[in-house]
Coordinates of C-alpha atoms (C1' of nucleotides) in Angstrom, one line a residue:
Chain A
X1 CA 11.4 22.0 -11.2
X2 CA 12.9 19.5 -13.7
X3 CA 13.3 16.1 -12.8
X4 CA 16.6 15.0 -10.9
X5 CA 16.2 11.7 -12.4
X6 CA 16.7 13.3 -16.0
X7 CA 19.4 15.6 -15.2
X8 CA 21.4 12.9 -13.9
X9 CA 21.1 10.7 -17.0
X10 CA 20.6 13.0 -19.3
X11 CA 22.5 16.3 -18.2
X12 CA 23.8 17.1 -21.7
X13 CA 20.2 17.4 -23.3
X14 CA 19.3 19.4 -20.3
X15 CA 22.5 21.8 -20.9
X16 CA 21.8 22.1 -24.5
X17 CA 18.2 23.3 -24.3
X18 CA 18.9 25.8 -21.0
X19 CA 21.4 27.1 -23.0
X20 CA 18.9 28.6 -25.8
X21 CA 17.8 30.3 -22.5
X22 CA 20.4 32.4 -21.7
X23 CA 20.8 30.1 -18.5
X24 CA 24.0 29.2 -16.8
X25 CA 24.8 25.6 -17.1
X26 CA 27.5 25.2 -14.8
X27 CA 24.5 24.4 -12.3
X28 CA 23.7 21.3 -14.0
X29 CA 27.8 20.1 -13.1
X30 CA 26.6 21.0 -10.0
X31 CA 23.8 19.1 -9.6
X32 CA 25.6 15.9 -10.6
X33 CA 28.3 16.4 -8.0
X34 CA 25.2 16.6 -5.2
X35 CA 23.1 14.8 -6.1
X36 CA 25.9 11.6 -6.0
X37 CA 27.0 12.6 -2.4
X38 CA 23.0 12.7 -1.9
X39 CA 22.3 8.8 -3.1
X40 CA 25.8 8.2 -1.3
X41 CA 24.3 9.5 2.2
X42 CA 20.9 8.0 1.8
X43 CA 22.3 4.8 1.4
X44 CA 24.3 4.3 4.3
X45 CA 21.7 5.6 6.6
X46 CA 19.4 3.2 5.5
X47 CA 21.9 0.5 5.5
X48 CA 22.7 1.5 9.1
X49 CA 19.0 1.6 10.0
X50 CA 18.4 -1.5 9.0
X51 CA 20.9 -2.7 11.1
X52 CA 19.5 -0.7 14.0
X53 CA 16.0 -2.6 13.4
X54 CA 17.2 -6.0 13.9
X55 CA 19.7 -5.0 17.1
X56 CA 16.6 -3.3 18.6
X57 CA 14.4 -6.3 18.1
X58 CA 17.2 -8.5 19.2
X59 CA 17.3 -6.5 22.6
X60 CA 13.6 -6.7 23.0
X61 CA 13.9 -10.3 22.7
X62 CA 17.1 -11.1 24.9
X63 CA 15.5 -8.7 27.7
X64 CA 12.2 -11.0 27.8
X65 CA 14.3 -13.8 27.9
X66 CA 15.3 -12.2 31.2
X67 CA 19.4 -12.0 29.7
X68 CA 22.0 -8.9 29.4
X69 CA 21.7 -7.3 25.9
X70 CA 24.2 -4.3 27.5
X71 CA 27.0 -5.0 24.8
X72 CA 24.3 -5.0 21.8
X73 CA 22.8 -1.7 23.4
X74 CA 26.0 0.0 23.6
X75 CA 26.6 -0.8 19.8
X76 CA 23.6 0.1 18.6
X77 CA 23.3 3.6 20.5
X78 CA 26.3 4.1 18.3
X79 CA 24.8 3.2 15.5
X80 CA 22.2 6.2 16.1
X81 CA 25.0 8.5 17.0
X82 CA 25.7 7.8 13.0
X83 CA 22.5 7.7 11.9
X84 CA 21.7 11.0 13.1
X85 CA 25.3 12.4 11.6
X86 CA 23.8 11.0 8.4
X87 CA 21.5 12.3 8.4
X88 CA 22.0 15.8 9.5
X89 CA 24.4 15.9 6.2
X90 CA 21.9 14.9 4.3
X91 CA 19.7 17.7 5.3
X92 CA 22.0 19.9 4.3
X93 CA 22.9 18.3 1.3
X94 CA 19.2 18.2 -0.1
X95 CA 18.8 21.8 1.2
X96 CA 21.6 22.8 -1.6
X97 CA 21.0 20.3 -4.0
X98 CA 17.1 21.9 -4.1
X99 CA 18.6 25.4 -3.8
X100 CA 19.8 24.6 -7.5
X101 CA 17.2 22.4 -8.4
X102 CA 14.2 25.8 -7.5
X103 CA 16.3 28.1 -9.8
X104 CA 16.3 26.0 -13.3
X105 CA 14.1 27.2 -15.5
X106 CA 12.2 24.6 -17.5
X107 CA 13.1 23.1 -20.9
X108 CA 11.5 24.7 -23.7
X109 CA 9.2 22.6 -25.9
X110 CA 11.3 21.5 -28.8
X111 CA 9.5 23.3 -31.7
X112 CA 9.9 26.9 -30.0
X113 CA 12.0 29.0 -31.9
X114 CA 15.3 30.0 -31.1
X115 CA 16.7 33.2 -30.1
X116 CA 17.8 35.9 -27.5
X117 CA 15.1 38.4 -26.8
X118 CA 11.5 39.4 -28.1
X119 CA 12.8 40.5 -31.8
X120 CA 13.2 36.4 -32.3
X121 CA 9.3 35.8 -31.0
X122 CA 7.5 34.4 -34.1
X123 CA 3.8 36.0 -35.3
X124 CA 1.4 32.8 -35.5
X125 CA -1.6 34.8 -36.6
X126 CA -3.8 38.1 -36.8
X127 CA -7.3 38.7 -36.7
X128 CA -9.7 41.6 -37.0
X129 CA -9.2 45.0 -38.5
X130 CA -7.3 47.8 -37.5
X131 CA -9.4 51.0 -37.3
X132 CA -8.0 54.0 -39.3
X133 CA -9.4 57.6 -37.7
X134 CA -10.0 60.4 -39.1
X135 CA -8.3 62.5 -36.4
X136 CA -5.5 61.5 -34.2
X137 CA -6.6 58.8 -31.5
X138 CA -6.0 59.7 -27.8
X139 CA -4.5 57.4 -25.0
X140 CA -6.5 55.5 -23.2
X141 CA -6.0 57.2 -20.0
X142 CA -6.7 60.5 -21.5
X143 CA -10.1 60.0 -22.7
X144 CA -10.6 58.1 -19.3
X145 CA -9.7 61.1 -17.0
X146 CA -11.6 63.5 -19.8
X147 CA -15.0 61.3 -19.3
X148 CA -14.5 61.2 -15.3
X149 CA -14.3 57.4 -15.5
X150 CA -10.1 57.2 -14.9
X151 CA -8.8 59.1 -11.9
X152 CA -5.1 59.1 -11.4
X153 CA -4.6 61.8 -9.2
X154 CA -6.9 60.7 -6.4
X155 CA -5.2 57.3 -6.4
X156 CA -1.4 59.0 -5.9
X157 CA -3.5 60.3 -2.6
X158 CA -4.4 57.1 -1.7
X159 CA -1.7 54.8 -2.6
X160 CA 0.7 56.3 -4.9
X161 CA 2.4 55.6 -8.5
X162 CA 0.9 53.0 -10.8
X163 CA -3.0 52.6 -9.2
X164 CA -5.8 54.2 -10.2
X165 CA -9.7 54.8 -9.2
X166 CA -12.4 54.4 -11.5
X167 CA -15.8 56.2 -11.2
X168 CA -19.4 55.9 -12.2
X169 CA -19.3 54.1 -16.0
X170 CA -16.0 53.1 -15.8
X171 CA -16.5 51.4 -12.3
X172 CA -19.1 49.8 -14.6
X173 CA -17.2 48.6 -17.4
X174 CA -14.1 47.0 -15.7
X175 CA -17.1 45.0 -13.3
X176 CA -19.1 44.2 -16.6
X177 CA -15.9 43.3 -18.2
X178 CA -15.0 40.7 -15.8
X179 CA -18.8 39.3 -15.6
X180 CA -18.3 39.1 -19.4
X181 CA -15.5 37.0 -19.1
X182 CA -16.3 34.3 -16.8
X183 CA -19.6 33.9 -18.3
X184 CA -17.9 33.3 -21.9
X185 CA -15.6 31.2 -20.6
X186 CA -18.4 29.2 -18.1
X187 CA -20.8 28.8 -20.6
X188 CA -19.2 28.7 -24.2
X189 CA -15.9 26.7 -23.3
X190 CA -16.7 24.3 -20.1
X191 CA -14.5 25.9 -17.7
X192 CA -15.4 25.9 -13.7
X193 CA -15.1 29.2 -11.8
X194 CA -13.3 29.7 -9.0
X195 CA -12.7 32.8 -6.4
X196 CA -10.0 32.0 -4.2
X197 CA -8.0 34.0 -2.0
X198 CA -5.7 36.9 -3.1
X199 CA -3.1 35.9 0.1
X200 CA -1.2 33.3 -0.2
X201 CA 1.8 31.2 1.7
X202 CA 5.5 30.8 0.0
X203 CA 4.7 27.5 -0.6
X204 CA 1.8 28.2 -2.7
X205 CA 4.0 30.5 -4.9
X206 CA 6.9 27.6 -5.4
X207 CA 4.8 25.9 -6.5
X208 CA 3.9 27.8 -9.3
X209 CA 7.9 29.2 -9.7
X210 CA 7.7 32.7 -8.5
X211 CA 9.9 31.7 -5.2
X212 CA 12.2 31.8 -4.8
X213 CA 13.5 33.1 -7.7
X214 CA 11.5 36.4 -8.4
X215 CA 10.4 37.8 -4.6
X216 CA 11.3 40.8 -5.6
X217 CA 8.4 41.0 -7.6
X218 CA 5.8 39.8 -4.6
X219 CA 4.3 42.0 -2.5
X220 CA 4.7 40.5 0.7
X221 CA 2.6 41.4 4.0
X222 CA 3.2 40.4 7.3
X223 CA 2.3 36.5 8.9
X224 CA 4.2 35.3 5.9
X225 CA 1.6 35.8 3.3
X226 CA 2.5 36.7 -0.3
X227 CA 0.1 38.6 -2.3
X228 CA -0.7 36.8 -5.7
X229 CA 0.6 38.3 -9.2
X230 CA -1.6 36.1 -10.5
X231 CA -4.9 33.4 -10.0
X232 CA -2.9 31.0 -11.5
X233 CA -1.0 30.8 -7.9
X234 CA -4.1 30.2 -6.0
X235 CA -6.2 28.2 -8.3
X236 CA -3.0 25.9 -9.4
X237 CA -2.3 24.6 -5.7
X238 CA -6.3 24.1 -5.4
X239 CA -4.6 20.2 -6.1
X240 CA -1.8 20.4 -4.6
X241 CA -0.4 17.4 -3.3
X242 CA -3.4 15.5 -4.7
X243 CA -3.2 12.2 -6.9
X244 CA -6.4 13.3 -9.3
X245 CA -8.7 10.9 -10.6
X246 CA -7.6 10.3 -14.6
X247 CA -11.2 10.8 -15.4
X248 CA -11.5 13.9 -14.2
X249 CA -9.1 15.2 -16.0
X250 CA -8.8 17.3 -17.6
X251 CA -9.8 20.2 -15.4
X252 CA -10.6 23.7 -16.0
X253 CA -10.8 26.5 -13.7
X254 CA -11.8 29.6 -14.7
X255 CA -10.8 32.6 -11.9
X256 CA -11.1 35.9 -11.1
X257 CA -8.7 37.9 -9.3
X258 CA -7.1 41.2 -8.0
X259 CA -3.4 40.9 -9.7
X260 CA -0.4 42.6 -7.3
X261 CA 3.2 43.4 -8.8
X262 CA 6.2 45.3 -7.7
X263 CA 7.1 45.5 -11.2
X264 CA 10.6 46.4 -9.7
X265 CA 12.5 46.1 -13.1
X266 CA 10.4 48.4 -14.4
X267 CA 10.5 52.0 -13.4
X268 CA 10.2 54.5 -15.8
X269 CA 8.3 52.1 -18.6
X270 CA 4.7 52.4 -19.1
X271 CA 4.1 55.0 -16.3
X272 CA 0.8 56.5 -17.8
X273 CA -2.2 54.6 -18.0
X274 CA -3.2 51.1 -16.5
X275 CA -1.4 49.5 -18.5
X276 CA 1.3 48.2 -15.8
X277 CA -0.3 49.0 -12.4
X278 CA 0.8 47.6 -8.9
X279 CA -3.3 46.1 -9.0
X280 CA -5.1 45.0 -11.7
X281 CA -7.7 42.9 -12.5
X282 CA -7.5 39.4 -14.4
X283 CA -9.7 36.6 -15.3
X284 CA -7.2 33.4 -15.4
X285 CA -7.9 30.6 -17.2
X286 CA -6.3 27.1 -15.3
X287 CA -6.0 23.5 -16.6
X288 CA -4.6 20.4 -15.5
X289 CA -4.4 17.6 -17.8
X290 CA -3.2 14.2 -19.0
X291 CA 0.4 15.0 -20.5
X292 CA 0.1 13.5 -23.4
X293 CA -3.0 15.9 -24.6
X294 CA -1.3 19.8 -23.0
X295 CA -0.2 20.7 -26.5
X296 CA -3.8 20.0 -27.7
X297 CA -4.5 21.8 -24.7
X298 CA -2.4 25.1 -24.9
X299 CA -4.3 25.5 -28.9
X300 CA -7.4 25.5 -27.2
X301 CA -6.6 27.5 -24.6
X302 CA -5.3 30.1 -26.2
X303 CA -8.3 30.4 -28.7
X304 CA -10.7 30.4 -25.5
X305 CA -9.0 33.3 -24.6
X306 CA -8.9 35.1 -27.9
X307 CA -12.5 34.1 -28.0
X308 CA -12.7 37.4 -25.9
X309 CA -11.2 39.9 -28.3
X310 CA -13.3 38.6 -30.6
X311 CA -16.5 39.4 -29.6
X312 CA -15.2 42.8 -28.0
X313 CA -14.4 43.4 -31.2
X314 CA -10.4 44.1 -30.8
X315 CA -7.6 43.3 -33.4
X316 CA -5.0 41.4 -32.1
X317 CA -2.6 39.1 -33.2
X318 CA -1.2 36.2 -31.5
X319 CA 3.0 35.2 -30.9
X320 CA 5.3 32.5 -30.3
X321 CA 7.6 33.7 -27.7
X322 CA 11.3 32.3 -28.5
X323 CA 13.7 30.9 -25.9
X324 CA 15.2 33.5 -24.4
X325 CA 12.1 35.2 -23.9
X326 CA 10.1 32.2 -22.0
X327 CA 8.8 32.9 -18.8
X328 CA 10.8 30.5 -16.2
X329 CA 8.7 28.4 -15.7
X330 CA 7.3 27.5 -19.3
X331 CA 8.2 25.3 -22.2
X332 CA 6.1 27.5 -24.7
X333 CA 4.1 30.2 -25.0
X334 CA 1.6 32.3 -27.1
X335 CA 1.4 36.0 -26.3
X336 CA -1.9 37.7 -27.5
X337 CA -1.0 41.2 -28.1
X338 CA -4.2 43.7 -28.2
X339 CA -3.9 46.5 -31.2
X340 CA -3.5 50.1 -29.1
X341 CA -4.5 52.8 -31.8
X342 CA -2.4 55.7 -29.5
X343 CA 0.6 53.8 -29.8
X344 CA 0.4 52.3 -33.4
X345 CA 1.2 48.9 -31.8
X346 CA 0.3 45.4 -30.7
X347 CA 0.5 45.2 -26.5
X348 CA 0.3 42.0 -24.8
X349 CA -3.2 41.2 -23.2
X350 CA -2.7 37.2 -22.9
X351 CA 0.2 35.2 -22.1
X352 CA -0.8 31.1 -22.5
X353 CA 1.5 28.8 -21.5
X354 CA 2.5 25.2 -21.2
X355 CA 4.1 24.4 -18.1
X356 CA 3.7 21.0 -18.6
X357 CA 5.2 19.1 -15.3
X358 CA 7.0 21.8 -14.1
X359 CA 4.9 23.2 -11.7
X360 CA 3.1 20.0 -11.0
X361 CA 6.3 18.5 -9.6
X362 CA 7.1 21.6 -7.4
X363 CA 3.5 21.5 -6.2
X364 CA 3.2 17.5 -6.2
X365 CA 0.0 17.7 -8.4
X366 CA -0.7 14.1 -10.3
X367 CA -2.9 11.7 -11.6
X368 CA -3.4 8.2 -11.9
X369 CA -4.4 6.2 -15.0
X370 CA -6.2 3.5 -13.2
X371 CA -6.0 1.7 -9.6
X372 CA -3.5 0.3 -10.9
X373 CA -0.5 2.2 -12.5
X374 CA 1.5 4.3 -11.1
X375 CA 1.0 7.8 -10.2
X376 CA 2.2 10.0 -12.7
X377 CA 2.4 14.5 -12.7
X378 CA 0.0 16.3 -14.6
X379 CA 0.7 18.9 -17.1
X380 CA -0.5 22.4 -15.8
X381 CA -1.3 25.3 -17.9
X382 CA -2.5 28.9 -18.2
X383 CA -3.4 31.8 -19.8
X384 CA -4.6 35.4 -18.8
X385 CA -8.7 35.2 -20.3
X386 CA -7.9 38.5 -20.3
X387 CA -6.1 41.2 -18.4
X388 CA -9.3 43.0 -17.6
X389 CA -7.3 46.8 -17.1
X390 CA -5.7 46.2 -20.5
X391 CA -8.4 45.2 -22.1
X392 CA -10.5 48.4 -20.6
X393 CA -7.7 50.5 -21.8
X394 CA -8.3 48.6 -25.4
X395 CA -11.4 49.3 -25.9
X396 CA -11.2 53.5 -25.1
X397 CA -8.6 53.8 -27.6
X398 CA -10.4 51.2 -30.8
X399 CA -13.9 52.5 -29.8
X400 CA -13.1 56.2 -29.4
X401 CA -15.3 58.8 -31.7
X402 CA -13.9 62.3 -31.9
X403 CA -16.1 64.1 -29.9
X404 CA -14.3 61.8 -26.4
X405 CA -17.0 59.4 -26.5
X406 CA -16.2 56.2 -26.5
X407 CA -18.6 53.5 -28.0
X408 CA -19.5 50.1 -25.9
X409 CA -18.8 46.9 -27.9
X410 CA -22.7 45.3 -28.5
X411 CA -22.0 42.5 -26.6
X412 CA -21.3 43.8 -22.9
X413 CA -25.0 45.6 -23.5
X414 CA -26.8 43.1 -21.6
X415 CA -24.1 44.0 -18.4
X416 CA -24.0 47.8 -18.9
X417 CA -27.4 48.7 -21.0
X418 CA -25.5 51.5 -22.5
X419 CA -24.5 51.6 -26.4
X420 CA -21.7 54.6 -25.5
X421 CA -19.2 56.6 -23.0
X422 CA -19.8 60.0 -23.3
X423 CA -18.8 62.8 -21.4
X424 CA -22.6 63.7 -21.2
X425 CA -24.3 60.8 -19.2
Chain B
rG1 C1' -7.4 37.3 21.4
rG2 C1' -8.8 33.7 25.9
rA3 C1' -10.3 28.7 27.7
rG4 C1' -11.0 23.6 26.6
rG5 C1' -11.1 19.2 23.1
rA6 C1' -9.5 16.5 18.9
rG7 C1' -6.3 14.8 14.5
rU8 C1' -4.4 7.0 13.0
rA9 C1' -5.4 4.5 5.9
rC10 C1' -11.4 6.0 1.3
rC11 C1' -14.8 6.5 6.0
rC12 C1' -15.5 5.0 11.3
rA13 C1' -12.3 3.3 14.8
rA14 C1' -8.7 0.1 18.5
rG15 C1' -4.1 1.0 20.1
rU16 C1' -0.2 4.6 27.0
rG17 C1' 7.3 1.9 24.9
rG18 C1' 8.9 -4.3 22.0
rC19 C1' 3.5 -10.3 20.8
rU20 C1' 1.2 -3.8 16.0
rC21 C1' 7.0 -4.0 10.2
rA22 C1' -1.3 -0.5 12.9
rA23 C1' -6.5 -4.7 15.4
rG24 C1' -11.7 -4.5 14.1
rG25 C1' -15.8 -2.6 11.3
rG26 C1' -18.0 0.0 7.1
rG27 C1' -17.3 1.0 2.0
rA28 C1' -15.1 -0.5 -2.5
rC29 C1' -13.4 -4.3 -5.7
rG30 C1' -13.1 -9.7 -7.1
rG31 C1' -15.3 -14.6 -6.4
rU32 C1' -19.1 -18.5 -4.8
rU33 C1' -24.3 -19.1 -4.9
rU34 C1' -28.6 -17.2 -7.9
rG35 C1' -33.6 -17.1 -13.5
rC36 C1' -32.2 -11.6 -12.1
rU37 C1' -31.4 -8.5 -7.9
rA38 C1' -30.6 -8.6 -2.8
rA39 C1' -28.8 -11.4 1.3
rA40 C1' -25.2 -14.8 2.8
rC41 C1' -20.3 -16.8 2.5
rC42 C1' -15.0 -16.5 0.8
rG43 C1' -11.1 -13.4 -0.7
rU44 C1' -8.5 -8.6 -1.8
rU45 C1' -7.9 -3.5 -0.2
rA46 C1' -1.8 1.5 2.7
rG47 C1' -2.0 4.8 -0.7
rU48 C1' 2.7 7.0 -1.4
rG49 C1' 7.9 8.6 -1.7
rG50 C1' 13.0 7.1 -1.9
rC51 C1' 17.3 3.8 -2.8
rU52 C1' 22.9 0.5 -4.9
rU53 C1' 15.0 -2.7 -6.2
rU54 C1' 14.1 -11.0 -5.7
rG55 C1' 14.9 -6.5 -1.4
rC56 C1' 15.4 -2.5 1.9
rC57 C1' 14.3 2.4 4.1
rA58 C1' 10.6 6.0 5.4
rG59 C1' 5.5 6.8 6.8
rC60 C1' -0.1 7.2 12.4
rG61 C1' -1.5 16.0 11.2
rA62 C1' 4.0 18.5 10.5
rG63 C1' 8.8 19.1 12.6
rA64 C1' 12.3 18.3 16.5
rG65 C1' 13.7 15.6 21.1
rU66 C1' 14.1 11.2 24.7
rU67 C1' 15.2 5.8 23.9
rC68 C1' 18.7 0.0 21.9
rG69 C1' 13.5 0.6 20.2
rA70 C1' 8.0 5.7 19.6
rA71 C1' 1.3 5.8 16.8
rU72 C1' 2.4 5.5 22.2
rC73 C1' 6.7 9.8 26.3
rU74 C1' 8.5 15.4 25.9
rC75 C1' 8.6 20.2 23.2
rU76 C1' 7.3 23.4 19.0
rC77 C1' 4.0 24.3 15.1
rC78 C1' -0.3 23.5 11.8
rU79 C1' -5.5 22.2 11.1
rC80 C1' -10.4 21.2 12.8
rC81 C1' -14.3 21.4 16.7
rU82 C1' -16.8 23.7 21.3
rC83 C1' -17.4 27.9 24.5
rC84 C1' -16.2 33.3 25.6
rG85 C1' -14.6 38.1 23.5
rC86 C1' -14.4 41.0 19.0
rC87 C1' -16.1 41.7 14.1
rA88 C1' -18.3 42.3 8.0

RNA sequence: GGAGGAGUACCCAAGUGGCUCAAGGGGACGGUUUGCUAAACCGUUAGUGGCUUUGCCAGCGAGAGUUCGAAUCUCUCCUCCUCCGCCA
């Protein structure tokens, strides 16, 4: 959620950067026109209330005094009558100026580049080499379902399109994978870890931004829970309506989690594989911290998680997404995209982002400087550290040999004990 | 799921319709005293949100209601505790 106070004196700055967004302005007029009649309402009711205050106190005293206050209490019963018309409007009135408010996406960070879709995202960086084969590499879920480690057919019998079962080995290396990932991101780069629970309330999720604009990507379940798409929504409203200490900041939550998306807008792309399932796997990476540091932040952030591919050995290379490709609720963010041999292309693994107080207004989330000052909202941020499915599927396609086998990057030996996949185990 | 009980500020807690625009205590912070520490004494301590900001309005788990006036009365909900049932 932006800030009403800066659309209201600064609406054409806000129109100007939505715009590079694709995003209808005419909302921002809107907002204007509200959020007067707003200030308008709240300041008669409180004029009236006050008024109401010192007639009630009058009464008290005239009726101790043993004298008739019947005139007084006839005006000032309607002077509630109003109060209450008030402020019935203004229920209403806040209920559609936050309407708009919940679907403006946030202003993008002034230095992201401009343009309408992915072809204007900018390449910041590669790293690593991309293997060349002397055959032609397989897919992913092929050599999976060829070493008995990827079954697609048994989850259709369970649960349908877009799941999928993993057995013996495989079972092994998503489990090692995400052990590998929290203790990198624990022990190397200072972050805390978290489980939280995968069910969560609306409120949880507008706070982060997915409601109310993009329900129909939720899976929701009965008693008005929401399954997460993401840790981030758990682990960001851990502080939720908190006022945290400044010296604590900032904070860094490391999480894993079960990931669940509709991925409504999305049939027919990406239907083989794991690489866009209904569940997945995902260590998060979560930090809250003093504004003026997030950009410092996001940098670090962002290497933490490439920190990953690194030592798995996986080429990658890292993007700027443009304007009209930011997620809603972002001012800027840094895709890392994962080499996949199969497909002779880079495929998003990571997605870091600076929401800085975006979120942390929706969810009420701030900090306080001393004892002092006056609170102010943190800046949130997050990144995938990594998609653990992806990254599975990464590694069969870099590491396969042409006999199916598919060799295990040295460094998740101490979690596996195993140097190789093969269909002979 | 059933039966009870509770929720007041950082913590404990008083408060059953107007002398409470929330008492008292602890803690914390500041000061006096002191060679230093402790003790004692004095003082400060409701954080926050909003508005047309010398001020005003809101706020006692949340929301609604009754009333001229609600921490206090009524209703709904949430959370926690105890017991019973069920359960990994």
């Amino acid at each position: 959620m932006l800030d009403s106070k800066l659309l209201r004196e600064n609406p054409k700055k806000v129109m100007s950067a939505l715009k590079n967004r694709q995003f209808d302005t005419s909302l921002i007029d809107k907002v204007a026109v509200i959020d007067k009649k707003w200030r308008e309402a709240v300041f008669k009711a409180e004029t009236l209330k006050k008024q109401r205050n010192e007639n009630s106190k009058e009464v008290g005293k005239l009726k101790k005094e043993g004298k008739a206050a019947d005139d007084l209490l006839e005006k000032t019963r309607l002077i509630g009558d109003e109060i209450k018309k008030i402020e019935e409007d203004l229920g209403a009135i806040e209920v559609e100026l936050n309407q708009i408010l919940f679907q403006i996406p946030n202003i993008p960070f002034s230095s992201v580049p401009v343009g309408k879709d992915e072809s204007s995202n900018k390449e910041i960086r590669k790293w690593g080499n991309i293997p060349s084969f002397s055959f032609k590499p397989k897919a992913h879920d092929e050599i999976g379902v060829a070493l008995g480690i990827l079954n697609f057919k048994e989850a259709v019998k369970l649960s349908g399109a877009r799941f999928v079962v993993y057995h013996k080995l495989g079972a092994a290396l998503e489990r090692a994978l995400i052990s590998f990932m929290i203790d990198v991101h624990t022990k190397e780069n200072g972050y805390e870890e978290v489980l939280a629970p995968v069910l969560v309330k609306a409120h949880s999720l507008l706070g982060t931004g997915q409601l109310p604009k993009f329900e129909e990507d939720l899976f929701k379940c009965s008693d008005d829970f929401y399954l997460i798409p993401t840790a981030e929504v758990s682990v960001t409203n851990l502080h939720r309506d908190e006022i945290i200490d400044y010296k604590k900041l900032p904070i860094k939550y490391c999480s894993y989690s079960p990931c669940f998306r509709r991925e409504a807008g999305s049939y027919g792309k990406d239907t083989k594989g794991i690489i866009r399932q209904h569940q997945f796997n995902k260590v998060e990476l979560v930090k809250f911290t003093d504004p003026a540091k997030s950009y410092d932040e996001l940098e670090s952030l962002t290497k933490n998680a490439e920190m990953i591919l690194q030592k798995l050995n996986l080429p990658y290379r890292v993007v700027e997404l443009c304007t009209g490709d930011l997620g809603f609720s972002s001012a800027r963010t840094y895709d890392i995209e994962v080499w996949f041999p199969s497909e002779g292309r880079y495929r998003e693994i990571s997605s870091c982002s600076n929401f800085e107080d975006f979120q942390a207004r929706r969810a009420g989330i701030k900090f306080k400087k001393d004892a002092g000052s006056k609170p102010e909202y943190v800046h949130t941020l997050n990144g995938s550290g990594l998609a653990v499915g992806r990254t599975f599927a990464a590694i069969l396609e870099n590491c396969q040999r042409e006999d199916g086998a598919v060799l295990i990057p040295q460094i998740l030996k101490p979690y596996l004990g195993i140097d190789a996949i093969s269909a002979v185990y």
